Short mmCIF file of C-alpha atoms in Angstrom, two decimals:
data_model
loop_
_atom_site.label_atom_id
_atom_site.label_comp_id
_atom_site.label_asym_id
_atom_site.label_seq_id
_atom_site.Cartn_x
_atom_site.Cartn_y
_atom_site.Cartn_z
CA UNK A 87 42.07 -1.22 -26.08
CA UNK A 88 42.13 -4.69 -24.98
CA UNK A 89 44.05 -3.07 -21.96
CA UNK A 90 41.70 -0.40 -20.61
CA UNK A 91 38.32 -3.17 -21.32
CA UNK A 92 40.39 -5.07 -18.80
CA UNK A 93 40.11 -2.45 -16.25
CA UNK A 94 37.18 -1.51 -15.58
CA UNK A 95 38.18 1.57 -13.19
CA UNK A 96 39.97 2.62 -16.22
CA UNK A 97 37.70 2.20 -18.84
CA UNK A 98 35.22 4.83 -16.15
CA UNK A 99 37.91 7.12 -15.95
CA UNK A 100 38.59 7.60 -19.58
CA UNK A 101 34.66 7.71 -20.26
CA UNK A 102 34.25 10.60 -17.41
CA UNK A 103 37.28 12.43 -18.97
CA UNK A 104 35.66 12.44 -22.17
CA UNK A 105 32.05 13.77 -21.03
CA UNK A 106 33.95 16.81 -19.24
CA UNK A 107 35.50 17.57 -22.71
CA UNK A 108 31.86 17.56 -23.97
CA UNK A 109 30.11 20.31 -22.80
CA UNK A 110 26.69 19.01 -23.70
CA UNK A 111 26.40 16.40 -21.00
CA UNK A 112 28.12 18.76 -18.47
CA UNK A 113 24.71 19.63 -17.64
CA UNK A 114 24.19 18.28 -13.65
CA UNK A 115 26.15 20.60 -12.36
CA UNK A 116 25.00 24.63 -11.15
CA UNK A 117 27.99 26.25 -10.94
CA UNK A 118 30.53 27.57 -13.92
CA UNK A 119 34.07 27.60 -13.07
CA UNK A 120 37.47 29.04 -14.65
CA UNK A 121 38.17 25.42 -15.24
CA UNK A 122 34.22 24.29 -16.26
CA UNK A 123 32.26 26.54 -19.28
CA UNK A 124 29.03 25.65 -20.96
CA UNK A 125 28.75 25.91 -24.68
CA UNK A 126 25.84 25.80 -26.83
CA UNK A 127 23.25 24.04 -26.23
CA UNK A 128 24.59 22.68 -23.02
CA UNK A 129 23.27 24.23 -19.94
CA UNK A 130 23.00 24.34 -16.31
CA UNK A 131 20.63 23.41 -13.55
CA UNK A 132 19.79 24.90 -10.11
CA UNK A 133 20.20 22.48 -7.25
CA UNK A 134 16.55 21.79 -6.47
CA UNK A 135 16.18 21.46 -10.55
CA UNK A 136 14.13 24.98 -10.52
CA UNK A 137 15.59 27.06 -13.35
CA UNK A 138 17.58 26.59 -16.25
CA UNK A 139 20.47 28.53 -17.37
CA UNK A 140 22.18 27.60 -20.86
CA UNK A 141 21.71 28.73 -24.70
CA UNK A 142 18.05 29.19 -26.64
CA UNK A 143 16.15 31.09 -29.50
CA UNK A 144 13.43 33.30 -29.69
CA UNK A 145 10.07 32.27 -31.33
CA UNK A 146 10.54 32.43 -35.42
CA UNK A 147 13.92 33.42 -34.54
CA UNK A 148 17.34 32.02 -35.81
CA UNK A 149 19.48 34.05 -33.20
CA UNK A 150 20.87 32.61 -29.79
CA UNK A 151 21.08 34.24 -26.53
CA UNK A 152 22.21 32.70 -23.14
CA UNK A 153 19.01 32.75 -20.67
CA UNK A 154 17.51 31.51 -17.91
CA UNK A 155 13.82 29.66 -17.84
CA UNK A 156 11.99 27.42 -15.55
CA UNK A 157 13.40 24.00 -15.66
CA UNK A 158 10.27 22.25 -14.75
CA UNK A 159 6.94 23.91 -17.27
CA UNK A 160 6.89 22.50 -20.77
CA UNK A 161 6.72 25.97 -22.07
CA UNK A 162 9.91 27.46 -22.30
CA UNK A 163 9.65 30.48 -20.51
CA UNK A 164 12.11 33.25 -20.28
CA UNK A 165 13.13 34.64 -17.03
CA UNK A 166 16.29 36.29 -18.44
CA UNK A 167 18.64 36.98 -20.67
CA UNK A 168 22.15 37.82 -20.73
CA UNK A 169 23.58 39.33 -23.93
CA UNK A 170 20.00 40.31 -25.07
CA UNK A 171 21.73 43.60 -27.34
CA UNK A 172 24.33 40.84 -28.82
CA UNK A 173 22.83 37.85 -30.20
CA UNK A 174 24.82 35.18 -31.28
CA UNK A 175 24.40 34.00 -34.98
CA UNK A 176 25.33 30.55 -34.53
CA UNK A 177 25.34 27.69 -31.97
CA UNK A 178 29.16 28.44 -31.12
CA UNK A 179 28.98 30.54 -28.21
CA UNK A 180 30.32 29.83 -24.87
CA UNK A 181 29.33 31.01 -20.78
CA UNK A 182 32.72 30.97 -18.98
CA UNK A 183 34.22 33.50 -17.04
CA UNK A 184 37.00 35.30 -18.67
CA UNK A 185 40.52 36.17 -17.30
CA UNK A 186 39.28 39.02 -15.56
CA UNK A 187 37.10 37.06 -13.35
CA UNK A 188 33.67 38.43 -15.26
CA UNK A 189 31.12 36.29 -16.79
CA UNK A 190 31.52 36.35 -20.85
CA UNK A 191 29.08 35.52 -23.42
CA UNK A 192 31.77 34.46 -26.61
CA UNK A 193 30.98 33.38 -29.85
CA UNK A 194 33.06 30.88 -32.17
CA UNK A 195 35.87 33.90 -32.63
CA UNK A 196 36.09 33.94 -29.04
CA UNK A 197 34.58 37.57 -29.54
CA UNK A 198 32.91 38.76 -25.95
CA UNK A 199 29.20 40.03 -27.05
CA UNK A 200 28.32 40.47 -23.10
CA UNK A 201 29.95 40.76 -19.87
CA UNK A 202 29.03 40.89 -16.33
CA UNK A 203 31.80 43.91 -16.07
CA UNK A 204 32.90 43.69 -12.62
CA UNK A 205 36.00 44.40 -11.31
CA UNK A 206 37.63 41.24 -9.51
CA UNK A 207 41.23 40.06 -8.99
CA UNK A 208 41.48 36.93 -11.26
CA UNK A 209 39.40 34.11 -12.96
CA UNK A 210 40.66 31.63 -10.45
CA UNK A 211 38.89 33.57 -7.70
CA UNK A 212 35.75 33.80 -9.36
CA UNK A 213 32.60 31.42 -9.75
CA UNK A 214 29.29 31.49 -10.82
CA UNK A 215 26.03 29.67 -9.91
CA UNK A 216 22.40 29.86 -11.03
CA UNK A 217 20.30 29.20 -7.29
CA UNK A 218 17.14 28.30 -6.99
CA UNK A 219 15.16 31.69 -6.64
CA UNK A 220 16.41 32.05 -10.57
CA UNK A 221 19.35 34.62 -9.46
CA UNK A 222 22.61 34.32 -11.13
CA UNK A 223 25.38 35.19 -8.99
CA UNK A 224 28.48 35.75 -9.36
CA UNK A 225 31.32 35.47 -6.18
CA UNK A 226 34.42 35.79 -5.27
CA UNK A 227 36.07 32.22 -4.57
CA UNK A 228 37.79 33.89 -1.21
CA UNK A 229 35.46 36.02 0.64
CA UNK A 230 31.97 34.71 -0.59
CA UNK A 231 31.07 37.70 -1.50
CA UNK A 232 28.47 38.33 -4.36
CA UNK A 233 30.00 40.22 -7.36
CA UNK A 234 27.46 40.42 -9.34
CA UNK A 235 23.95 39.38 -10.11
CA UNK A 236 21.27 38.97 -12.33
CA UNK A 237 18.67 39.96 -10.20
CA UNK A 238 20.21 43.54 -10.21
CA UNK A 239 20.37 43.46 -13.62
CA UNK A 240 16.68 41.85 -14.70
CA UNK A 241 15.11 41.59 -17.87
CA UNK A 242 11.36 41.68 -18.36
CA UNK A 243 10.68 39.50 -15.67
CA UNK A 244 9.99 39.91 -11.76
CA UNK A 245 10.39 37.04 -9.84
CA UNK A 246 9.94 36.09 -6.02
CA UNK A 247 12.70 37.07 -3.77
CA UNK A 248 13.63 39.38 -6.35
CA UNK A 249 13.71 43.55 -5.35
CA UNK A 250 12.85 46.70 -7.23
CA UNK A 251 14.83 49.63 -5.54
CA UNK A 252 15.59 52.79 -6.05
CA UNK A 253 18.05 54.95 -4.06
CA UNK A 254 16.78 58.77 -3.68
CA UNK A 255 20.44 59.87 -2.68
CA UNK A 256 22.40 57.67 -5.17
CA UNK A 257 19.82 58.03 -7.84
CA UNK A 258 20.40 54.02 -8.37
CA UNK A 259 17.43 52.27 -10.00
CA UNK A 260 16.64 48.73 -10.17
CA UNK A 261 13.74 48.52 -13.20
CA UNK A 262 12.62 46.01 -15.69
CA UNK A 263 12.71 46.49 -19.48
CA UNK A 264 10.75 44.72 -22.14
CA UNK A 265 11.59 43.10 -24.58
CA UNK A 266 11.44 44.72 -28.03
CA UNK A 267 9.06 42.06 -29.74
CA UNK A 268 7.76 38.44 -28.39
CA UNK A 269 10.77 37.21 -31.12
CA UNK A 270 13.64 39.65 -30.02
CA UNK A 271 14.83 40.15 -26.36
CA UNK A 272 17.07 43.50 -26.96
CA UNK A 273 15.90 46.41 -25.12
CA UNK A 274 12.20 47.53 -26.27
CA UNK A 275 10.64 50.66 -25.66
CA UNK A 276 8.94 49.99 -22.11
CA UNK A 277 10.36 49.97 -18.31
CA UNK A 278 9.53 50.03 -14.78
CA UNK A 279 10.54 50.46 -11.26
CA UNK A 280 10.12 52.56 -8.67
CA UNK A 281 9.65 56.16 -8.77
CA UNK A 282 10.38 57.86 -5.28
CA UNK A 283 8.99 61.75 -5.67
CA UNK A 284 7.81 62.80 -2.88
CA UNK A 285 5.89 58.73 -2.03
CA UNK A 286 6.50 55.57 -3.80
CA UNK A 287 4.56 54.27 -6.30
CA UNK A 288 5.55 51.99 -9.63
CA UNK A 289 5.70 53.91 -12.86
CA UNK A 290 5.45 52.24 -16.31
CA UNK A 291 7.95 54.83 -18.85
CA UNK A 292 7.55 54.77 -22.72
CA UNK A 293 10.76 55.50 -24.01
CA UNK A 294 12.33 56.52 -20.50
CA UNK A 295 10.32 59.46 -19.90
CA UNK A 296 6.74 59.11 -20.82
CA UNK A 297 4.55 57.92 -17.96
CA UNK A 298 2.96 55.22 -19.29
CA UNK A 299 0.92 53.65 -16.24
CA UNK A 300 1.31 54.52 -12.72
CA UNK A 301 -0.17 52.61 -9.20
CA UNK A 302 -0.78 55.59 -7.27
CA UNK A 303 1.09 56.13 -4.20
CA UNK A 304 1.78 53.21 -1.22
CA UNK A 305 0.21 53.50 1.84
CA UNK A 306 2.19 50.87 3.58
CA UNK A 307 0.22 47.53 2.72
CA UNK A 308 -0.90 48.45 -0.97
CA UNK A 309 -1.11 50.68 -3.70
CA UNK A 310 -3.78 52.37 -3.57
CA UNK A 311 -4.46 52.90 -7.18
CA UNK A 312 -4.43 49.40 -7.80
CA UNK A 313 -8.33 48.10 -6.07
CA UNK A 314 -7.12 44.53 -6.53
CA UNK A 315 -3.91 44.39 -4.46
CA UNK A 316 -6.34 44.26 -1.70
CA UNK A 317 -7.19 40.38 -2.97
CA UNK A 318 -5.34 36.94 -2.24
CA UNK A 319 -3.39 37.18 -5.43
CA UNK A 320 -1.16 40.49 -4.89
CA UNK A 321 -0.69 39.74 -1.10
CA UNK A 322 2.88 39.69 0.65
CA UNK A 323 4.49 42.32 -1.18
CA UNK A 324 6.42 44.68 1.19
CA UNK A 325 8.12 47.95 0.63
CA UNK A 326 11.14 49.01 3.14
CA UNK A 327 12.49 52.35 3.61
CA UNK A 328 16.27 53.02 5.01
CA UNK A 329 18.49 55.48 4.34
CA UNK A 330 16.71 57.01 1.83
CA UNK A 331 16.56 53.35 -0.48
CA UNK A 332 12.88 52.27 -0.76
CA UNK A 333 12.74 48.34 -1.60
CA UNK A 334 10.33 46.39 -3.08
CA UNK A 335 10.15 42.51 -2.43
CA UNK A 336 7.41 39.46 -2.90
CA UNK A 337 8.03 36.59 -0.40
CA UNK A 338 10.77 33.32 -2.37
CA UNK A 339 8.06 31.33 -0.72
CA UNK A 340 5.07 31.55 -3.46
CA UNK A 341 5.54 28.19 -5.42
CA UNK A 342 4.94 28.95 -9.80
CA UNK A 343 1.21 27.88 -8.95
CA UNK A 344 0.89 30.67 -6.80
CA UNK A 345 2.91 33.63 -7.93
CA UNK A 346 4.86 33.14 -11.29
CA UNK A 347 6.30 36.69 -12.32
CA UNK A 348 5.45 40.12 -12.70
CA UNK A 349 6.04 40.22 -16.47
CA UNK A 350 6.43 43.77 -19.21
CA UNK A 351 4.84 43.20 -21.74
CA UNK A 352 7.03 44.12 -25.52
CA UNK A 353 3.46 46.19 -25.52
CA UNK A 354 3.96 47.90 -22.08
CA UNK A 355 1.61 46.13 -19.84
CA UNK A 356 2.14 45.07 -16.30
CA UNK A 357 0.89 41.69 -15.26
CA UNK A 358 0.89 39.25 -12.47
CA UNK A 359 0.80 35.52 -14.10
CA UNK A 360 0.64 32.01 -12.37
CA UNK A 361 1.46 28.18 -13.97
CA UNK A 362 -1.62 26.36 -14.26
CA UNK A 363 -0.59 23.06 -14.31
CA UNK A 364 -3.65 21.77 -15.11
CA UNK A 365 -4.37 23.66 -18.23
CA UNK A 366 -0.40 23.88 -19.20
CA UNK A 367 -0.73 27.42 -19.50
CA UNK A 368 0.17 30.48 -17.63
CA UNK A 369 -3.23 32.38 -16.36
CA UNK A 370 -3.20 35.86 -15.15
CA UNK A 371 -3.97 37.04 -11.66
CA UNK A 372 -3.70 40.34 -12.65
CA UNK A 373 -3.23 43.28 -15.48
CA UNK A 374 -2.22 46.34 -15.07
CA UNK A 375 -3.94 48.02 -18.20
CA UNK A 376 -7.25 46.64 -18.60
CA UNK A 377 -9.35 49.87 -19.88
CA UNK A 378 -8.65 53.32 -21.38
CA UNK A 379 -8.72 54.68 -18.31
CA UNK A 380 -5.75 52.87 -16.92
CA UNK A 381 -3.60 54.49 -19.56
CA UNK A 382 -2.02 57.65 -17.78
CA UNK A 383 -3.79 60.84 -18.40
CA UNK A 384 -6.82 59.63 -20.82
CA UNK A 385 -8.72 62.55 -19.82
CA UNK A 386 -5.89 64.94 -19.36
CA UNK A 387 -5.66 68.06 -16.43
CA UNK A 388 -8.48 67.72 -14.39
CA UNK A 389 -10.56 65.35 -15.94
CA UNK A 390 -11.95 62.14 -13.99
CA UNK A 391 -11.85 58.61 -16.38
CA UNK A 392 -14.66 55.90 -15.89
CA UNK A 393 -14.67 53.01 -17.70
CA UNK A 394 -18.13 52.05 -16.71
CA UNK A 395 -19.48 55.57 -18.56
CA UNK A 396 -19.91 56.69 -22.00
CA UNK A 397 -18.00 58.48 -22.44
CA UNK A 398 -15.58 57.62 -20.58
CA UNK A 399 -13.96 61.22 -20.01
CA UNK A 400 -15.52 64.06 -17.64
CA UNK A 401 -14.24 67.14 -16.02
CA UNK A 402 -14.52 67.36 -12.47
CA UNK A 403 -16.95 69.35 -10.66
CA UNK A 404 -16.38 73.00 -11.06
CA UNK A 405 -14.63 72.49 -14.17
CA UNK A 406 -15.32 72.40 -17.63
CA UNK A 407 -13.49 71.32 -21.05
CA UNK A 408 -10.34 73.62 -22.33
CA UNK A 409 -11.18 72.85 -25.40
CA UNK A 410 -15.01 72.01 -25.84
CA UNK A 411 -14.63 71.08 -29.50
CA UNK A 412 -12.05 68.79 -29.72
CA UNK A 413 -13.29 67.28 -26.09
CA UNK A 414 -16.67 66.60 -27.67
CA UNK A 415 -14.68 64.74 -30.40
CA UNK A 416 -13.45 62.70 -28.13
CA UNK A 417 -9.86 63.90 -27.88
CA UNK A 418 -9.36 64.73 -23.95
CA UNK A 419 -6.25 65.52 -23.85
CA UNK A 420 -6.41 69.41 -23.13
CA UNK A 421 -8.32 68.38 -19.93
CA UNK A 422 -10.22 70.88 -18.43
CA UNK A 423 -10.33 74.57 -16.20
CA UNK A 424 -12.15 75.90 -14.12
CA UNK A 425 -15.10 77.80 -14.23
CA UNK A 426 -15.00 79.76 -11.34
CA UNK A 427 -11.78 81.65 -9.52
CA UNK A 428 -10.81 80.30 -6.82
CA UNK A 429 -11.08 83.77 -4.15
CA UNK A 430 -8.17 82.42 -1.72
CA UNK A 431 -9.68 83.43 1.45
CA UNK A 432 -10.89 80.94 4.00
CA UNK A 433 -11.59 83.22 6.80
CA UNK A 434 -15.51 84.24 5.12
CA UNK A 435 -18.34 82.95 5.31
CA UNK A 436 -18.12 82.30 1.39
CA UNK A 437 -14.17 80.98 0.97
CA UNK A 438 -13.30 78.35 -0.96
CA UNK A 439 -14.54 74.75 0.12
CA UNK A 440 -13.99 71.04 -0.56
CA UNK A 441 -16.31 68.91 -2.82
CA UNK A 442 -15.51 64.97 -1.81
CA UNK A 443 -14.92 62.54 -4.67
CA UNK A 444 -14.99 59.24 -3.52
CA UNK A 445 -12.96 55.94 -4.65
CA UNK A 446 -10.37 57.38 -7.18
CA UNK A 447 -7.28 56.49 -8.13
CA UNK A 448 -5.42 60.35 -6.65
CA UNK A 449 -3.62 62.05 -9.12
CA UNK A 450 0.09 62.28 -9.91
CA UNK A 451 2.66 64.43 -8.13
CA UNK A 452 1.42 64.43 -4.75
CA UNK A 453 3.50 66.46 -2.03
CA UNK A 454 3.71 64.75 1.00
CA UNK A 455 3.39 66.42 4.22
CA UNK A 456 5.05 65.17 6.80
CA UNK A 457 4.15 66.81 9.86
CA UNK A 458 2.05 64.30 11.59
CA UNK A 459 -1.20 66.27 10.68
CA UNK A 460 -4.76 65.59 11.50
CA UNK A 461 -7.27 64.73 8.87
CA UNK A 462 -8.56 68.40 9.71
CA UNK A 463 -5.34 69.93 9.80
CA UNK A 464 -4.62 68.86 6.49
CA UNK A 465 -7.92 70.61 4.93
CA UNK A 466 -6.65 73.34 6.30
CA UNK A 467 -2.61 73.39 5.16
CA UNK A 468 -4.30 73.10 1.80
CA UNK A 469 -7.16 76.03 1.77
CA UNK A 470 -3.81 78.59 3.60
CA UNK A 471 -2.13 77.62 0.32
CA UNK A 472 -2.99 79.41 -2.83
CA UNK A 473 -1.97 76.97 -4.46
CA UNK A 474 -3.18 74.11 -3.45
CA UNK A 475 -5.61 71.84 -5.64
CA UNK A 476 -6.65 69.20 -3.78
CA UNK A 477 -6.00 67.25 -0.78
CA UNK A 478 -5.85 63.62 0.69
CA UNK A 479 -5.88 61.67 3.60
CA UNK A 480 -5.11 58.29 4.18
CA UNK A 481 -4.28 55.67 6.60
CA UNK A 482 -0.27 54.96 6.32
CA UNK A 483 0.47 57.77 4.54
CA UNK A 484 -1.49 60.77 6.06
CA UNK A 485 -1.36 64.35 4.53
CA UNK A 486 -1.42 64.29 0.80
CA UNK A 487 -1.33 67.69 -1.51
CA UNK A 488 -1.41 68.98 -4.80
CA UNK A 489 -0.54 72.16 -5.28
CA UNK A 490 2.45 71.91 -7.47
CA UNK A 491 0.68 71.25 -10.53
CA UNK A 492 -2.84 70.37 -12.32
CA UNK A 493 -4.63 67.77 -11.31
CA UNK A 494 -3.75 64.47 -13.51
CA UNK A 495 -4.49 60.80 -13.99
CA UNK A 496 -7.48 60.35 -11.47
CA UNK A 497 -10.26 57.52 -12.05
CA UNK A 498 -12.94 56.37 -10.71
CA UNK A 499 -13.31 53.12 -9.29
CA UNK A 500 -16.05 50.84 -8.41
CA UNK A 501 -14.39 49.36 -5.35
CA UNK A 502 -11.13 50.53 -3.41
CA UNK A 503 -9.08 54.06 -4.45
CA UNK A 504 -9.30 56.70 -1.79
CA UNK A 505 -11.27 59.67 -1.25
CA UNK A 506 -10.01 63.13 -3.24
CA UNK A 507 -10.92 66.70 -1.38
CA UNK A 508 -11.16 69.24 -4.32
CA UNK A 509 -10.74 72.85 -3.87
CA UNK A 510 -13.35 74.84 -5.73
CA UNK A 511 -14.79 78.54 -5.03
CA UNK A 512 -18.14 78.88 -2.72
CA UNK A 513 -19.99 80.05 -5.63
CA UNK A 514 -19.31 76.69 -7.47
CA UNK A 515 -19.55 74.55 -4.26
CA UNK A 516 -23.27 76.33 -3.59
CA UNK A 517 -23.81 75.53 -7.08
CA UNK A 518 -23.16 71.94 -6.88
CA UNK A 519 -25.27 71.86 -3.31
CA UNK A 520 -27.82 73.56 -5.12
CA UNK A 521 -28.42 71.68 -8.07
CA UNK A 522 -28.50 68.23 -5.87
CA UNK A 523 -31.07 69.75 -3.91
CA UNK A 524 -33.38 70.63 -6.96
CA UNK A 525 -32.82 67.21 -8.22
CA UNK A 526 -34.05 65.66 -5.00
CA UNK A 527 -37.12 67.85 -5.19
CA UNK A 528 -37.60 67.08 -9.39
CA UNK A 529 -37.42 63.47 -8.30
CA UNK A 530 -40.44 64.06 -5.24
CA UNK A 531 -42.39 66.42 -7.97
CA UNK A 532 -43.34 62.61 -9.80
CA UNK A 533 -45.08 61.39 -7.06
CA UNK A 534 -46.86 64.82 -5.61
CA UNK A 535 -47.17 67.89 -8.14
CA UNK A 536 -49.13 69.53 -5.89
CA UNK A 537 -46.58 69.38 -3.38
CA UNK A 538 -43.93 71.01 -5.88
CA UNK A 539 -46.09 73.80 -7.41
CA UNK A 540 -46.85 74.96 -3.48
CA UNK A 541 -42.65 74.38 -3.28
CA UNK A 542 -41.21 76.22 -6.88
CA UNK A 543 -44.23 78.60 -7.87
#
């Protein structure tokens, strides 16, 4: 002892040797190595001190997962999480990377409860590093190329720099899940991504394969279901298309202050959420579901939803309720048909027409044509079509149709939407023209009776 005091150089040497064997003040470094692990509750930190990757619990939860969070907001916020179906009971486990080369999650049995699951050559040609966009990655020591990473595999959490993308030839999906409670990470009942039909739009799923929420289709700067992407906060997104693989991105640049995460709720909602530094608290720019209406099909088959109405629920124009008793109960879900035929002819004078319903959110499972067609020769694909519904036409994505199925999920909005053409019979159309005339003259009867008895008698 008297020895190493005596040496100084020593004396660092031995105190350096024994912080490597103790995991918990490993901490500086970003990067996990066949040779360097982490294990509970050390962690690491990106380079520019960003994120956080390392061991933590749930609210009013004992379990442990391995997860990433902001380094830098007092509130411990979870980004992701690795071995979210696994938790460990205990603060034993360890992040290494196993003899395979994979990233483990172990517990004190040296039992793997997750595993990155890559194929690679050998540990010693493996590494792993937490950057500062929040991405794990995973590489191969050799090449440099990525293995694996957690951005392909997210959570409930969509960061900047981070993609949603689904592949319409591969059938390859890259979708967020929520969490099944605020207190336990596994799997919950909620996702969303992508869904690629016939045009893009983001889908929320209950259970996989109930539509839950939906944006309405892009039209190559927005959604156009969602009025507010048209505002400061929801700017920058971009959406590529090649080779049949439509991406999704926000710009890395957005600091926490600016653009936080799209986050799924364990409750299924969508929302957009900022740092407010001076409140401590994370504010939100924007939700997804805010009203009944934003749920998909409130008003089921041909219905129109307005929140700003009482009720909320209407058939359109030309329609009226399947089933009138249970719609007057206020259970819309059997939607609404249509009064009149529609005759199918276009070439007489009394064919079927187009009434115009302004700023709407269009309905689901559009058919996109793809011809290059003019506003007009769009009305006009749709009336030589039986079949066809509706139509739509918009800047960036030109001819729209429905004539696949009913006409679902449409709301009115004050602001923003797009304008929906619906087929109905002349008879109804006349109707409609008919009945805004005599209100106009009702309303001019108030201030000259005279003038309407000469006029209705």
């Amino acid at each position: 002892n008297n020895f190493a005091f005596s040496h100084p150089l020593l004396l660092l040497l031995l105190l350096l040797s024994f912080t490597c064997f103790s995991p918990t003040f490993c901490v500086a470094n970003d990067t996990i190595t066949s040779e360097i692990f982490i294990k509970d509750p050390a962690s690491l930190i990106s380079s520019s001190s960003s994120f956080q990757l390392g061991f933590f619990a749930p609210p009013n939860s004992t379990s442990r997962y391995v997860g990433i969070w902001y380094n830098n907001i007092p509130s411990q916020t979870i980004v992701w999480v690795a071995n979210r179906e696994n938790p460990l009971k205990d603060a034993s486990g360890i992040f290494t990377i196993s003899k395979d080369g994979n990233l483990v999650v172990l517990d004190g049995d040296d039992t793997v409860l997750w595993s990155s699951n890559v194929s690679s050559s050998s540990k010693t040609n493996t590494s792993a590093r937490i950057l500062d966009s929040g991405n794990l990655v995973l590489e191969d020591n050799a090449s440099g190329r990525i293995l694996w990473e957690s951005f392909k595999h997210p959570s409930d959490k969509f960061l900047p720099s981070m993609k949603f993308m689904t592949n319409t030839r591969t059938k390859e999906m890259i979708k967020l899940t929520s969490w099944n409670t605020p207190s336990n990470p596994s799997t919950g009942n909620f996702s969303v991504a992508l869904e690629v039909v016939s045009l893009p739009e983001a889908v929320i799923w209950n259970n996989d394969d109930n539509v839950y929420w939906r944006s309405g289709p892009w039209n190559g700067q927005s959604f156009i279901g969602i009025p507010e992407m048209d505002s400061v906060y929801l700017s920058g997104f971009n959406l590529v298309i090649q080779n049949q693989e439509y991406t999704f991105s926000v710009p890395q640049n957005y600091s926490v202050e600016e653009f936080g995460s799209l986050f799924l709720t364990s409750q299924g909602n969508f929302v957009q959420s900022y740092w407010n530094p001076q409140e401590r608290n994370w504010n939100f720019n924007w939700i997804a579901i805010q009203t009944e209406c934003d749920y998909y099909g409130t008003c089921g088959a041909f219905g129109i939803c307005n929140p700003k109405a009482s009720p909320i629920c209407s058939c359109l124009k030309g329609f009226k309720p399947k089933n009138e008793v249970e719609w007057n109960q206020g259970n819309w879900s059997d939607g609404c048909v249509r009064r009149t035929p529609l005759k199918c002819i276009n070439s007489s004078a009394e064919g079927d027409e187009f009434l115009t319903v302004e700023r709407v959110k269009l309905p689901y499972f559009v058919q996109w044509s793809d011809l290059g067609l003019t506003e007009d020769d769009c009305k006009q694909e749709c009336l030589n079509n039986c079949s066809c519904n509706a139509y739509a036409y918009e800047n960036g994505i030109r001819c729209m149709l429905w004539s696949k199925s009913d006409l679902i999920d449409i709301q009115k909005f004050e602001s923003g939407g797009a304008a929906l053409y619906i087929r109905l019979s002349y008879a109804e159309l006349n109707d409609a023209s008919m009945s805004s005339s005599l209100r106009f003259y009702y309303k001019f009867c108030d201030h000259s009776f005279t003038f309407c008895k000469e006029k209705f008698v």
